[in-house]
């Protein structure tokens, strides 16, 4: 998303040292956005189990992983579904919320759904 902020020209200011911490090279984002390198291969990697320690993974051995390593790590991460882990969230899924929408006659309607 940070890369997309630069592409869209939002002029949001980022700390360059924090960009490096998340695997982005600031010189590849400003003043000219360089194309991303090709994605890393998944050869020799598999989806991690939920109980595995993220930082023991070979992808995180360096202090600041590259953007491609971060992407590969995200792709190989197990699904995280809070609705499956903690069933109480389902109550919020069915809680009616205010909804505003405009009908075809340009009239705004407010209702709970």
mmCIF file of C-alpha atoms in Angstrom:
data_model
loop_
_atom_site.group_PDB
_atom_site.id
_atom_site.type_symbol
_atom_site.label_atom_id
_atom_site.label_comp_id
_atom_site.label_asym_id
_atom_site.label_seq_id
_atom_site.Cartn_x
_atom_site.Cartn_y
_atom_site.Cartn_z
ATOM 1 C CA UNK A 1 0.000 0.000 0.000
ATOM 2 C CA UNK A 2 2.928 2.324 0.618
ATOM 3 C CA UNK A 3 4.057 1.811 -2.969
ATOM 4 C CA UNK A 4 0.533 2.654 -4.166
ATOM 5 C CA UNK A 5 0.615 5.899 -2.125
ATOM 6 C CA UNK A 6 3.703 6.954 -4.051
ATOM 7 C CA UNK A 7 2.170 5.903 -7.383
ATOM 8 C CA UNK A 8 -0.967 7.930 -6.675
ATOM 9 C CA UNK A 9 1.086 11.025 -5.800
ATOM 10 C CA UNK A 10 -0.623 11.483 -2.421
ATOM 11 C CA UNK A 11 2.400 13.394 -1.047
ATOM 12 C CA UNK A 12 2.122 11.501 2.238
ATOM 13 C CA UNK A 13 5.403 11.770 4.113
ATOM 14 C CA UNK A 14 7.038 8.572 5.388
ATOM 15 C CA UNK A 15 10.078 8.054 7.612
ATOM 16 C CA UNK A 16 12.714 6.469 5.389
ATOM 17 C CA UNK A 17 14.113 4.330 8.236
ATOM 18 C CA UNK A 18 10.626 2.901 8.861
ATOM 19 C CA UNK A 19 10.278 2.085 5.143
ATOM 20 C CA UNK A 20 13.493 0.078 5.381
ATOM 21 C CA UNK A 21 12.106 -1.802 8.406
ATOM 22 C CA UNK A 22 9.172 -3.049 6.328
ATOM 23 C CA UNK A 23 11.417 -4.055 3.443
ATOM 24 C CA UNK A 24 11.055 -1.043 1.137
ATOM 25 C CA UNK A 25 14.008 0.810 -0.318
ATOM 26 C CA UNK A 26 13.162 4.551 -0.246
ATOM 27 C CA UNK A 27 15.367 5.226 -3.273
ATOM 28 C CA UNK A 28 13.123 2.915 -5.336
ATOM 29 C CA UNK A 29 10.036 4.969 -4.418
ATOM 30 C CA UNK A 30 11.089 8.597 -4.724
ATOM 31 C CA UNK A 31 11.582 10.730 -6.813
ATOM 32 C CA UNK A 32 10.967 8.067 -9.491
ATOM 33 C CA UNK A 33 9.032 4.905 -8.684
ATOM 34 C CA UNK A 34 11.103 2.030 -10.020
ATOM 35 C CA UNK A 35 9.379 -1.172 -11.179
ATOM 36 C CA UNK A 36 9.411 -4.017 -8.702
ATOM 37 C CA UNK A 37 11.834 -6.885 -9.238
ATOM 38 C CA UNK A 38 10.320 -10.242 -10.231
ATOM 39 C CA UNK A 39 8.708 -12.208 -7.375
ATOM 40 C CA UNK A 40 10.738 -14.786 -5.467
ATOM 41 C CA UNK A 41 10.208 -18.461 -6.204
ATOM 42 C CA UNK A 42 8.313 -20.591 -3.688
ATOM 43 C CA UNK A 43 10.679 -23.533 -4.273
ATOM 44 C CA UNK A 44 11.711 -25.010 -0.946
ATOM 45 C CA UNK A 45 9.073 -23.054 0.979
ATOM 46 C CA UNK A 46 5.671 -24.110 2.171
ATOM 47 C CA UNK A 47 2.761 -22.642 4.053
ATOM 48 C CA UNK A 48 3.724 -22.200 7.692
ATOM 49 C CA UNK A 49 1.619 -23.709 10.440
ATOM 50 C CA UNK A 50 -0.260 -21.347 12.710
ATOM 51 C CA UNK A 51 1.907 -22.350 15.677
ATOM 52 C CA UNK A 52 5.242 -21.705 13.943
ATOM 53 C CA UNK A 53 7.253 -18.731 15.077
ATOM 54 C CA UNK A 54 7.321 -16.103 12.336
ATOM 55 C CA UNK A 55 10.780 -14.870 13.209
ATOM 56 C CA UNK A 56 12.377 -18.316 13.133
ATOM 57 C CA UNK A 57 11.508 -18.539 9.447
ATOM 58 C CA UNK A 58 14.497 -18.412 7.090
ATOM 59 C CA UNK A 59 12.943 -15.446 5.293
ATOM 60 C CA UNK A 60 13.354 -13.276 8.386
ATOM 61 C CA UNK A 61 17.017 -13.954 9.138
ATOM 62 C CA UNK A 62 18.110 -10.524 7.906
ATOM 63 C CA UNK A 63 17.402 -7.398 9.973
ATOM 64 C CA UNK A 64 15.395 -5.779 7.174
ATOM 65 C CA UNK A 65 13.854 -8.224 4.702
ATOM 66 C CA UNK A 66 13.294 -7.036 1.166
ATOM 67 C CA UNK A 67 9.871 -6.212 -0.203
ATOM 68 C CA UNK A 68 9.917 -9.461 -2.184
ATOM 69 C CA UNK A 69 10.726 -11.507 0.943
ATOM 70 C CA UNK A 70 7.863 -9.818 2.769
ATOM 71 C CA UNK A 71 5.508 -10.634 -0.113
ATOM 72 C CA UNK A 72 6.623 -14.275 -0.192
ATOM 73 C CA UNK A 73 6.204 -14.542 3.569
ATOM 74 C CA UNK A 74 2.675 -13.100 3.350
ATOM 75 C CA UNK A 75 1.770 -15.500 0.535
ATOM 76 C CA UNK A 76 2.965 -18.502 2.552
ATOM 77 C CA UNK A 77 1.288 -17.466 5.806
ATOM 78 C CA UNK A 78 -1.656 -19.487 7.049
ATOM 79 C CA UNK A 79 -5.141 -18.033 6.818
ATOM 80 C CA UNK A 80 -6.081 -15.945 9.834
ATOM 81 C CA UNK A 81 -9.817 -15.808 10.422
ATOM 82 C CA UNK A 82 -10.802 -14.068 13.640
ATOM 83 C CA UNK A 83 -14.425 -15.179 13.147
ATOM 84 C CA UNK A 84 -13.222 -18.776 13.234
ATOM 85 C CA UNK A 85 -10.880 -18.279 16.199
ATOM 86 C CA UNK A 86 -13.209 -16.275 18.432
ATOM 87 C CA UNK A 87 -16.879 -17.075 17.815
ATOM 88 C CA UNK A 88 -18.129 -13.981 19.711
ATOM 89 C CA UNK A 89 -17.299 -11.812 16.679
ATOM 90 C CA UNK A 90 -20.293 -13.352 14.899
ATOM 91 C CA UNK A 91 -22.573 -11.278 17.150
ATOM 92 C CA UNK A 92 -21.188 -8.137 15.505
ATOM 93 C CA UNK A 93 -21.725 -9.603 12.045
ATOM 94 C CA UNK A 94 -25.480 -9.718 12.649
ATOM 95 C CA UNK A 95 -25.786 -6.438 14.557
ATOM 96 C CA UNK A 96 -27.843 -3.953 12.498
ATOM 97 C CA UNK A 97 -25.961 -0.811 11.509
ATOM 98 C CA UNK A 98 -27.137 2.502 10.054
ATOM 99 C CA UNK A 99 -26.958 2.526 6.271
ATOM 100 C CA UNK A 100 -27.388 5.574 4.034
ATOM 101 C CA UNK A 101 -27.929 5.180 0.313
ATOM 102 C CA UNK A 102 -29.289 7.182 -2.569
ATOM 103 C CA UNK A 103 -32.211 5.856 -4.567
ATOM 104 C CA UNK A 104 -32.780 6.315 -8.294
ATOM 105 C CA UNK A 105 -34.904 9.432 -7.698
ATOM 106 C CA UNK A 106 -31.891 11.115 -5.988
ATOM 107 C CA UNK A 107 -33.537 10.822 -2.579
ATOM 108 C CA UNK A 108 -31.296 9.777 0.327
ATOM 109 C CA UNK A 109 -32.621 7.011 2.578
ATOM 110 C CA UNK A 110 -31.338 6.165 6.072
ATOM 111 C CA UNK A 111 -32.183 2.775 7.523
ATOM 112 C CA UNK A 112 -30.824 0.059 9.787
ATOM 113 C CA UNK A 113 -29.698 -3.148 8.112
#
